[in-house]
mmCIF file of C-alpha atoms in Angstrom:
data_model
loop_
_atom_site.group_PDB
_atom_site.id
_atom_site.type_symbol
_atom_site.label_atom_id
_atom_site.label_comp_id
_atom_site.label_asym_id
_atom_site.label_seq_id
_atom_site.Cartn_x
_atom_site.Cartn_y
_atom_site.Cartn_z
ATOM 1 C CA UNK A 1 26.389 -80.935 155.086
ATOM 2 C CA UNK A 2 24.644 -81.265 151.690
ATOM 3 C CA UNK A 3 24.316 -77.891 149.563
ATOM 4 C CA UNK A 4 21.977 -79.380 146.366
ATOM 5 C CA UNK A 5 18.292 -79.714 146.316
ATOM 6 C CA UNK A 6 16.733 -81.790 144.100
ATOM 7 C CA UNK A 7 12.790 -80.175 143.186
ATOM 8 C CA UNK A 8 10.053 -82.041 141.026
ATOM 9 C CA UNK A 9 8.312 -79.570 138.996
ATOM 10 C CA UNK A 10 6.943 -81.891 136.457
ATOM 11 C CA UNK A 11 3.376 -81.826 135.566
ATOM 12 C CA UNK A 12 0.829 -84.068 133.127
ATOM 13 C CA UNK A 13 -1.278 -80.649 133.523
ATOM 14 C CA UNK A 14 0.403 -77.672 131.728
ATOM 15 C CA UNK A 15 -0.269 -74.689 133.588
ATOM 16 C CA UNK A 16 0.153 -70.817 132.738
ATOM 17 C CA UNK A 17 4.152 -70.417 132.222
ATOM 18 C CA UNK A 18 3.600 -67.273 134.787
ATOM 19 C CA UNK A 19 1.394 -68.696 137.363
ATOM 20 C CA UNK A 20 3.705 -71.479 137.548
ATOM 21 C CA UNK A 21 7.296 -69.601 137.882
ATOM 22 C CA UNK A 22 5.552 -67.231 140.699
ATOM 23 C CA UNK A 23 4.222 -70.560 142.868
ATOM 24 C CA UNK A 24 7.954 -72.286 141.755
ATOM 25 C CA UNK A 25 9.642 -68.751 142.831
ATOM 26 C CA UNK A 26 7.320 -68.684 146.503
ATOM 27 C CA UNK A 27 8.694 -72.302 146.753
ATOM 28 C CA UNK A 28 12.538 -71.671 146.803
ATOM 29 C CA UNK A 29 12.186 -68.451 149.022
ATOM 30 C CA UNK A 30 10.067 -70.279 151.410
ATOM 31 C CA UNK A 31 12.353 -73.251 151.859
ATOM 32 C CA UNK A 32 16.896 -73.606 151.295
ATOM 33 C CA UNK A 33 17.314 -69.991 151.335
ATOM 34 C CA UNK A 34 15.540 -68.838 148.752
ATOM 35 C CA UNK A 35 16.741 -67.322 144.998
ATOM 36 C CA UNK A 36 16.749 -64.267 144.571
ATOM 37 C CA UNK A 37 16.563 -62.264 141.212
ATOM 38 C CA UNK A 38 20.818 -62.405 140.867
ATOM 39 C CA UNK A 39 20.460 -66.017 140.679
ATOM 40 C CA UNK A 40 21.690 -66.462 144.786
ATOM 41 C CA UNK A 41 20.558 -67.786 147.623
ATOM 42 C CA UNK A 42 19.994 -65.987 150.433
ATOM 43 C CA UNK A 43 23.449 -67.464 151.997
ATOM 44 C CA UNK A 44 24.457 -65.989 148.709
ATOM 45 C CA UNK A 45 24.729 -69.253 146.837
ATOM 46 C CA UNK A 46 24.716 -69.557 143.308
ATOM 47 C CA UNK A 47 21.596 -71.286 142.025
ATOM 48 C CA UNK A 48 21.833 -73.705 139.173
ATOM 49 C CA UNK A 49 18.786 -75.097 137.342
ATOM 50 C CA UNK A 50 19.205 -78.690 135.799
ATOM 51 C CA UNK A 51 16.983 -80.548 133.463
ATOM 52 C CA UNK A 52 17.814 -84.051 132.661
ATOM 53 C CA UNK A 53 16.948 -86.611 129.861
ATOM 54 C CA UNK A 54 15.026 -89.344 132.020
ATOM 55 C CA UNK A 55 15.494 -90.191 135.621
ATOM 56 C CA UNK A 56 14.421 -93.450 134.864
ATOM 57 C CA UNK A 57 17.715 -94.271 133.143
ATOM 58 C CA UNK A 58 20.534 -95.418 135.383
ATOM 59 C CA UNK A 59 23.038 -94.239 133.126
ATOM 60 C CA UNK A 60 21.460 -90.484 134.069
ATOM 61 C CA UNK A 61 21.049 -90.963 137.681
ATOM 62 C CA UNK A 62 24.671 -91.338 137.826
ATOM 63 C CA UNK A 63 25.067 -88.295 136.197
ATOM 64 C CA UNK A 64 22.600 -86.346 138.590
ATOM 65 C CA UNK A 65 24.781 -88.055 141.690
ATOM 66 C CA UNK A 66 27.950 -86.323 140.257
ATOM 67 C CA UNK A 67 26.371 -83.347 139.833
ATOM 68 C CA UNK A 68 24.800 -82.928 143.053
ATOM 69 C CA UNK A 69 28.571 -83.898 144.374
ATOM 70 C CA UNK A 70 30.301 -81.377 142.426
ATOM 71 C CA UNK A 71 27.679 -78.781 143.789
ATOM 72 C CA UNK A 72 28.584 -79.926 147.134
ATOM 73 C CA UNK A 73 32.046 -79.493 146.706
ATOM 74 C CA UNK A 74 31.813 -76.020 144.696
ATOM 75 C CA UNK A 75 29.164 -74.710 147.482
ATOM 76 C CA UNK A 76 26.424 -74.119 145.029
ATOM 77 C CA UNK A 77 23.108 -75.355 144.759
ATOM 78 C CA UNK A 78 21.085 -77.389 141.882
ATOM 79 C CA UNK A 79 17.642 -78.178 141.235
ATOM 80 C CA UNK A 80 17.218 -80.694 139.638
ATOM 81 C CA UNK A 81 13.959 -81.623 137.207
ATOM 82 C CA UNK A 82 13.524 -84.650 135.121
ATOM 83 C CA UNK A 83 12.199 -83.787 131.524
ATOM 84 C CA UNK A 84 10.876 -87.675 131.375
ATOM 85 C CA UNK A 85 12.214 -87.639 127.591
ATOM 86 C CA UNK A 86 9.443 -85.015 126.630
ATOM 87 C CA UNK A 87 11.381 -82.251 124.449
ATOM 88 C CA UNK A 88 8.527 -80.062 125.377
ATOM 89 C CA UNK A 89 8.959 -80.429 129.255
ATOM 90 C CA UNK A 90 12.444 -79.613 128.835
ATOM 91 C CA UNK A 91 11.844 -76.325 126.915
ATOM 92 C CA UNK A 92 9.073 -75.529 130.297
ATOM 93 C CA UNK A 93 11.532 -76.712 132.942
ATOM 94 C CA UNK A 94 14.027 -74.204 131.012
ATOM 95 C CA UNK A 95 11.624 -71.396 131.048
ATOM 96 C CA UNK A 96 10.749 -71.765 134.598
ATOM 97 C CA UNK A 97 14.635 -71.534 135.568
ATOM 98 C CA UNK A 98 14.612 -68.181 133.656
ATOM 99 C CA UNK A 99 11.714 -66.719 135.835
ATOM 100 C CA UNK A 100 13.179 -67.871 138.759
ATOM 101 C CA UNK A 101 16.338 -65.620 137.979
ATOM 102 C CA UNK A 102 18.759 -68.769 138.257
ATOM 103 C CA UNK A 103 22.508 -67.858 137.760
ATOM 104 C CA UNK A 104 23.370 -70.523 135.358
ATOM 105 C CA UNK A 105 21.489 -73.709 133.458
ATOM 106 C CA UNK A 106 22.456 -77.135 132.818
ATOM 107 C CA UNK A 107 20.449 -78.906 130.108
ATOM 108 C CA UNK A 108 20.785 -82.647 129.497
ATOM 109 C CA UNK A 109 18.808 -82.562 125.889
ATOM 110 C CA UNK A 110 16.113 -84.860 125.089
ATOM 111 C CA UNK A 111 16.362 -84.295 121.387
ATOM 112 C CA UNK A 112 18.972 -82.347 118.987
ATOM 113 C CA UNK A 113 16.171 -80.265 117.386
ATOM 114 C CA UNK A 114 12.971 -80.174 119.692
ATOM 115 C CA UNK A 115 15.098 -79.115 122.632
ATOM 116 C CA UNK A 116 17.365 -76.587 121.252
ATOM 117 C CA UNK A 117 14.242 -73.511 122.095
ATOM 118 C CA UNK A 118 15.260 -74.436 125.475
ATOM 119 C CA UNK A 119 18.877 -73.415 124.989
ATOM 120 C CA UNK A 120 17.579 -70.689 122.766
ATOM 121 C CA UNK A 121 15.205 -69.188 125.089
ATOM 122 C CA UNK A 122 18.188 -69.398 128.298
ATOM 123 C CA UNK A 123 20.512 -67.485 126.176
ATOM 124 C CA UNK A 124 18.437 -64.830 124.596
ATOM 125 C CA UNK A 125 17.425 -64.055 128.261
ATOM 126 C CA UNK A 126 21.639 -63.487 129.035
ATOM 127 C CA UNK A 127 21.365 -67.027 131.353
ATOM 128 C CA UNK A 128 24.440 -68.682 130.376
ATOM 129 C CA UNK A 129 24.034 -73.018 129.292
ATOM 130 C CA UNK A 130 25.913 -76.013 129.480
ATOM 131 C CA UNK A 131 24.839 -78.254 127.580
ATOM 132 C CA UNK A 132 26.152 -82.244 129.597
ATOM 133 C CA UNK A 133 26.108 -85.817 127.870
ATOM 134 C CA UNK A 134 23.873 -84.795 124.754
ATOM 135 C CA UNK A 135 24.265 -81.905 122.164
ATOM 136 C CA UNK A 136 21.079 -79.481 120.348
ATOM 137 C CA UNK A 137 21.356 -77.970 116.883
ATOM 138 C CA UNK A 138 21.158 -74.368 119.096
ATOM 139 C CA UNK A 139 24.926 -73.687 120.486
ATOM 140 C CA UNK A 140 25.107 -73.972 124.146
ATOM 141 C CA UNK A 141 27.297 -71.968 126.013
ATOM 142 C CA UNK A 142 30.097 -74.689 126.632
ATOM 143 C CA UNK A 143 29.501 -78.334 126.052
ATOM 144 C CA UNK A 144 30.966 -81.358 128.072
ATOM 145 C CA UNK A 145 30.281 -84.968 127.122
ATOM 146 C CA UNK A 146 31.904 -87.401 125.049
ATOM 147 C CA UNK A 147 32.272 -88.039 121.439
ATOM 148 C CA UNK A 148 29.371 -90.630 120.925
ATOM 149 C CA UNK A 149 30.485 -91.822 117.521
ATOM 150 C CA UNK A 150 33.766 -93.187 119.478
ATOM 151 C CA UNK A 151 31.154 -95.430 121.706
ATOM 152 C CA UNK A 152 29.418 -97.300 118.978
ATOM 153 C CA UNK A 153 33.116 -97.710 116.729
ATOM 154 C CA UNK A 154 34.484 -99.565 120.208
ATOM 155 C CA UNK A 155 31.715 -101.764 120.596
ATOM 156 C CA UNK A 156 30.751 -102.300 116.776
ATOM 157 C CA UNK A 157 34.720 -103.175 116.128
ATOM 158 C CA UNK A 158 34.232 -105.639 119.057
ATOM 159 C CA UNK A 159 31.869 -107.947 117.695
ATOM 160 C CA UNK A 160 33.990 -107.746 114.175
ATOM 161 C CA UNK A 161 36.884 -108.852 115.174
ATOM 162 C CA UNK A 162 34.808 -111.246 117.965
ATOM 163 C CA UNK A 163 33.067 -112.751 114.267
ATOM 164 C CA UNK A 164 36.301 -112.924 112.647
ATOM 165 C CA UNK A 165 34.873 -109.688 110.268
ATOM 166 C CA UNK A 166 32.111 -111.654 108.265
ATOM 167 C CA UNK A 167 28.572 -112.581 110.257
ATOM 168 C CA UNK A 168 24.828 -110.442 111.045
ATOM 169 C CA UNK A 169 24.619 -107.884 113.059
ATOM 170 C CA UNK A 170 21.495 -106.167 114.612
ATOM 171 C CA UNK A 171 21.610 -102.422 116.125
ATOM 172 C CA UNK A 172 19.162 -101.234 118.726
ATOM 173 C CA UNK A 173 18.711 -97.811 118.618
ATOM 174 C CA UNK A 174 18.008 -95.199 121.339
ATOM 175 C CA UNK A 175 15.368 -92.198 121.504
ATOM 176 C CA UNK A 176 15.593 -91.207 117.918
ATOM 177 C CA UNK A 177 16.398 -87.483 117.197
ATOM 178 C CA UNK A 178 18.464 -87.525 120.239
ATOM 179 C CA UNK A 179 22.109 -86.581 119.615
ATOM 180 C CA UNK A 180 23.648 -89.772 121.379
ATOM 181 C CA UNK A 181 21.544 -92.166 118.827
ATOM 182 C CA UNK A 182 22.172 -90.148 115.371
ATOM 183 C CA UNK A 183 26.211 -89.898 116.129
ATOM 184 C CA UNK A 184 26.367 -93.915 117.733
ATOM 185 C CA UNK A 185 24.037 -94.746 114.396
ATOM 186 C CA UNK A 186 27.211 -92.604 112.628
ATOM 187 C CA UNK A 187 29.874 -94.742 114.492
ATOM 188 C CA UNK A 188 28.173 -98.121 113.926
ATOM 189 C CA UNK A 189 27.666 -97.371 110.191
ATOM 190 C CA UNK A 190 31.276 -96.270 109.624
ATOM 191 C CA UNK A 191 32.448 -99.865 111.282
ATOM 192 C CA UNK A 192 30.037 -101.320 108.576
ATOM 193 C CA UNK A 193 31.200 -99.641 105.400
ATOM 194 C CA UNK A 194 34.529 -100.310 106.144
ATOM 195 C CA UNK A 195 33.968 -104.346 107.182
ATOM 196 C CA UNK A 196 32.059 -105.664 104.134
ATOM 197 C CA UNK A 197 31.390 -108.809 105.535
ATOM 198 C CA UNK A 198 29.030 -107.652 107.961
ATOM 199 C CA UNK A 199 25.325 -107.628 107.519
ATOM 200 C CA UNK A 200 23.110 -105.135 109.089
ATOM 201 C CA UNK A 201 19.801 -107.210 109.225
ATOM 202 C CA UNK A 202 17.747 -104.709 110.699
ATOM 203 C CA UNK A 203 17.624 -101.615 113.024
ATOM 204 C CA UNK A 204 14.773 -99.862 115.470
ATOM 205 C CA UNK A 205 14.805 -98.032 118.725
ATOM 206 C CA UNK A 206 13.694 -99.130 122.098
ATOM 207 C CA UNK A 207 14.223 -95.891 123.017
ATOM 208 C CA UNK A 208 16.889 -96.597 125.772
ATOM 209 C CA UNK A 209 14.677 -98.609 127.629
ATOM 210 C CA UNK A 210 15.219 -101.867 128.771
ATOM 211 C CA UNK A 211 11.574 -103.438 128.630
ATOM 212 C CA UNK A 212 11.268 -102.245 124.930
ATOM 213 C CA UNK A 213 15.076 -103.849 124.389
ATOM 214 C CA UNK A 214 13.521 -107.282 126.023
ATOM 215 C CA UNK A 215 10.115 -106.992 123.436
ATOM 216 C CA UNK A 216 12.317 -105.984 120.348
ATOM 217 C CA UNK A 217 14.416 -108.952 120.904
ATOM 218 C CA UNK A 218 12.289 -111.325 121.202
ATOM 219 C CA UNK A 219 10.433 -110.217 118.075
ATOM 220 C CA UNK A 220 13.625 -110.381 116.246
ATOM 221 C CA UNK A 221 14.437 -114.204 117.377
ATOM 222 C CA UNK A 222 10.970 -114.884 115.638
ATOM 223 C CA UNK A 223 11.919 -113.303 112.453
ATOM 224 C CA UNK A 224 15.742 -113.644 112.446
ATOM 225 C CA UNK A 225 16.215 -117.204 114.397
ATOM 226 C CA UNK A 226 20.203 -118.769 113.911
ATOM 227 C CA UNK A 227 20.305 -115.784 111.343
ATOM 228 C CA UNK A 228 21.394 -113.346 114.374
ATOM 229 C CA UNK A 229 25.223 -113.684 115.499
ATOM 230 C CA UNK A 230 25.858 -110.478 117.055
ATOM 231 C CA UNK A 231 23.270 -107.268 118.293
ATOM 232 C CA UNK A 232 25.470 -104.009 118.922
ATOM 233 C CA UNK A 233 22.937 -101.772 121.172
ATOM 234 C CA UNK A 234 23.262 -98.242 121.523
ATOM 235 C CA UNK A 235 23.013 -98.187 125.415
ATOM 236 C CA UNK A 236 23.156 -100.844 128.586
ATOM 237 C CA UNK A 237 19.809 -100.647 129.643
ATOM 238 C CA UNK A 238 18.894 -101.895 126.200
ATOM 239 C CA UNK A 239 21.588 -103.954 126.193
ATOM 240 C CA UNK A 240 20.773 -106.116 128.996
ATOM 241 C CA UNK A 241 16.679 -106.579 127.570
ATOM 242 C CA UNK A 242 18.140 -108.047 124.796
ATOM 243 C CA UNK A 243 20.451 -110.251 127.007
ATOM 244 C CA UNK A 244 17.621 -111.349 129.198
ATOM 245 C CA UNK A 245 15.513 -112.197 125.901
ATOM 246 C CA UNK A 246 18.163 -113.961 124.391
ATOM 247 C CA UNK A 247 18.803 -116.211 127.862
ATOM 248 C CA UNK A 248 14.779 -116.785 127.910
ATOM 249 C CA UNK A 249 15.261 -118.037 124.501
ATOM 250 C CA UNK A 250 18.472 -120.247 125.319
ATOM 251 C CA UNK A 251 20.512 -118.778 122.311
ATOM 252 C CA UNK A 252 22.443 -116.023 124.388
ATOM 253 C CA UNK A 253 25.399 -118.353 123.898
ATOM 254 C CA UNK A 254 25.407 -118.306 120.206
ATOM 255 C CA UNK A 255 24.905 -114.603 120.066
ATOM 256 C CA UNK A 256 27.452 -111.922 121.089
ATOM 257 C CA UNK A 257 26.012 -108.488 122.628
ATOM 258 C CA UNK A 258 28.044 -105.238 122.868
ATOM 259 C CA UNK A 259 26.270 -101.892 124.890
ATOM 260 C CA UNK A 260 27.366 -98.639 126.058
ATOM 261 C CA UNK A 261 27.620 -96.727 129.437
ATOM 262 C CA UNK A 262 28.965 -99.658 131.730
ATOM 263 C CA UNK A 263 26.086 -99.226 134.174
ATOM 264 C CA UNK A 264 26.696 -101.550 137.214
ATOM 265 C CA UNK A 265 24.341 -104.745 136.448
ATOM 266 C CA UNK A 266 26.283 -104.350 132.817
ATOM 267 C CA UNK A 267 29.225 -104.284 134.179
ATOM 268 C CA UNK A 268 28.479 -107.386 136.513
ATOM 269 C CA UNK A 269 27.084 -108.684 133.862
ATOM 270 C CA UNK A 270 30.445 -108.547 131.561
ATOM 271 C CA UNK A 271 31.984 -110.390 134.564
ATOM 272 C CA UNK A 272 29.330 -113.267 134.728
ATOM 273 C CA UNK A 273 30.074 -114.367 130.857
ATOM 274 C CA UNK A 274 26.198 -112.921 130.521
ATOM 275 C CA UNK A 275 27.420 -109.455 128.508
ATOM 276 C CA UNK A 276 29.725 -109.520 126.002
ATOM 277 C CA UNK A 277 31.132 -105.975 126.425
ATOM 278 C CA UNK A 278 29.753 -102.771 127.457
ATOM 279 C CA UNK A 279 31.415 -99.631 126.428
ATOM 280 C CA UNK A 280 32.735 -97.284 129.565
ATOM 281 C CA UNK A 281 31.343 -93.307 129.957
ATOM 282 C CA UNK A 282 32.695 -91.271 132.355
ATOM 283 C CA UNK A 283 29.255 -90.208 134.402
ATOM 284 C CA UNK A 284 31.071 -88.581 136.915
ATOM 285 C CA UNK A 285 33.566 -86.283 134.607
ATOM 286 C CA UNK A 286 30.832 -85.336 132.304
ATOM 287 C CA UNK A 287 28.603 -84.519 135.182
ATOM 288 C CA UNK A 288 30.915 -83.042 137.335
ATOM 289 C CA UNK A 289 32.406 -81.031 134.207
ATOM 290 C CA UNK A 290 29.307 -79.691 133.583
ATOM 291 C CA UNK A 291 28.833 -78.062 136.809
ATOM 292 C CA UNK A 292 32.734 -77.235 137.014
ATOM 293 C CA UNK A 293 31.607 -75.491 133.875
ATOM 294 C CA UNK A 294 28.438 -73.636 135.067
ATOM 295 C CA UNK A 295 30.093 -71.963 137.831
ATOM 296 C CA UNK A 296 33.010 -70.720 136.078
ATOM 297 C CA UNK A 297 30.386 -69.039 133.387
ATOM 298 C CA UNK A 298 28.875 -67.877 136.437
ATOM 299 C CA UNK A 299 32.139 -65.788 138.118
ATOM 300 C CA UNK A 300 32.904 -65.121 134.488
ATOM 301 C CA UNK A 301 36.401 -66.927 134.417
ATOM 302 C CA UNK A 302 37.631 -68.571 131.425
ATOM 303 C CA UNK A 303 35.857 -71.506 130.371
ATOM 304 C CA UNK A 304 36.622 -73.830 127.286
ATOM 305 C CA UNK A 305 34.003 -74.128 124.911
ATOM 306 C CA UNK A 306 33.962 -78.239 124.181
ATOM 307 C CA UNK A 307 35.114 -81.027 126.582
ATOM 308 C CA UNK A 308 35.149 -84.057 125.507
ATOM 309 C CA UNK A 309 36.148 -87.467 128.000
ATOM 310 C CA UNK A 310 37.158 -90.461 126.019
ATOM 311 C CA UNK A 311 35.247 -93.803 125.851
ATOM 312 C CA UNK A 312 37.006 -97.296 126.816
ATOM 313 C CA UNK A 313 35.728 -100.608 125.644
ATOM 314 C CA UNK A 314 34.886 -102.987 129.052
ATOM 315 C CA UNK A 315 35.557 -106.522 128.412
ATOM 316 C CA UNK A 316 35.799 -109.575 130.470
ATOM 317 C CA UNK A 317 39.257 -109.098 130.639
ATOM 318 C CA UNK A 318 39.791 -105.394 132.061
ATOM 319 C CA UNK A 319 35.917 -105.311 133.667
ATOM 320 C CA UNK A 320 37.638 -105.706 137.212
ATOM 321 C CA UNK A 321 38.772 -102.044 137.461
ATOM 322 C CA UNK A 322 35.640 -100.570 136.033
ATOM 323 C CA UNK A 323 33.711 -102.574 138.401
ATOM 324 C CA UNK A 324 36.238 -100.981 141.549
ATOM 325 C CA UNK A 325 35.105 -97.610 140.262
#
């Protein structure tokens, strides 16, 4: 039997933070038990709120999937909102949780800076946080995710040694502000300082997505042409827009693309010859640690601080057991 709930509470309309945590509040007693002002159901469930990056990304459903499995298996119960990559959303989604008496919060952060009130606010009202996948300048609680400068070092060393250590690179870069793009931007760079014969010849955001990845691309064979050998980008999603652009524009097989996450169409994708590599990211131990996390905050047993799961670079070669996974 499942034990999560997943809840929409976004809104384009921003309503009083008061009239909205009493109708959220009526909600939850009216339907799974209820949550009462200890943060229980009324089978006497811990309740954990959740508020992810984007549900939109792939990469951060299967982070929501593990969750909601871990919750299963711990007999507690999420709910689970979708900030839509609005920093602002976040910080409501947070303050609803709070009202709602909640026993613990998971925050997936949009942005380092803009979402840390969010943590702020949870903590100041004695609600314990774990921070999953993404960090904010405010300290969470605990933290589990990975180290993201480790990501962009595996795939940027790729395409070095793949171009012999001399050729032009591009970099698509995620959401700026958000932790994972400043520390994979810190990783890439580091590759590049220390392999002089690499060019950066330019660097913008599609912001994770891979519609803006496709656009960039192609706006970057018009200006770059044969200049372009390799395009490191900082996530799958974009990864495989810039694929598709560079297949439209029949020079995919002159150009060598690296992304992060190993999502499943990258993944197939790394065994079709299509990707070149994609850079693996344990979805289910971050999200699963995170919740393993939240619930021992909530019965107040030890907890460590940071946990960090290591990255592995996905080639053709070794693509077969990620793809088993």
């Amino acid at each position: 039997m499942r034990t999560t709930t997943t809840e929409t509470m976004e809104s384009k309309d921003t309503l009083a933070i008061g009239l909205v945590a009493v109708v959220a509040l009526a909600g939850l007693m009216a339907g799974a038990g209820g949550c009462g002002g200890d943060g229980k159901t009324k089978d006497d469930r811990p309740v954990i709120g959740v508020s992810l990056l984007n549900l939109s990304n792939e990469f951060i459903v299967m982070l929501k999937k593990a969750m909601e499995d871990k919750a299963a298996e711990l007999n507690v119960r999420l709910i689970v909102t979708d900030a839509q990559r609005s920093a602002g959303r976040q910080i409501e989604q947070v303050e609803r949780f709070i009202a709602q008496g909640v026993s613990a919060i998971i925050v997936n952060p949009c942005e380092v800076e803009a979402s840390s009130p969010a943590v702020a606010k949870a903590l100041a009202a004695g609600v314990p946080v774990v921070n999953v996948n993404s960090e904010t300048r405010a300290a969470p609680t605990a933290f589990v995710g990975s180290r993201d400068e480790e990501s962009a070092r595996l795939a940027m060393e790729y395409i070095a040694q793949r171009l012999g250590g001399k050729g032009n690179v591009l970099m698509m870069q995620g959401f700026l502000g958000q932790a994972a793009q400043l520390k994979r931007d810190a990783g890439a760079r580091e590759v590049l300082k220390n392999t002089p014969g690499l060019a950066l010849l330019a660097e913008q955001s599609a912001k994770w997505d891979r519609g803006e990845a496709l656009s960039l691309m192609e706006n970057w064979i018009q200006s770059h042409g044969d200049k372009v050998q390799a395009v490191f980008c900082q996530n799958d999603e974009m990864a495989m827009g810039a694929v598709i652009a560079l297949e439209q524009a029949r020079r995919k097989d002159k150009v060598i693309v690296a992304g992060v996450d190993a999502i499943a169409d990258a993944l197939q994708a790394v065994r079709d010859g299509r990707l070149d590599a994609t850079v693996f990211q344990d979805a289910r131990g971050q999200g699963g640690g995170a919740v393993e996390a939240a619930v021992k905050l909530i019965r107040k047993q030890p907890c460590d601080k940071e946990t960090f799961i290591p990255f592995q670079l996905v080639t053709k070669e070794n693509v077969d057991k990620f793809l088993k996974r």
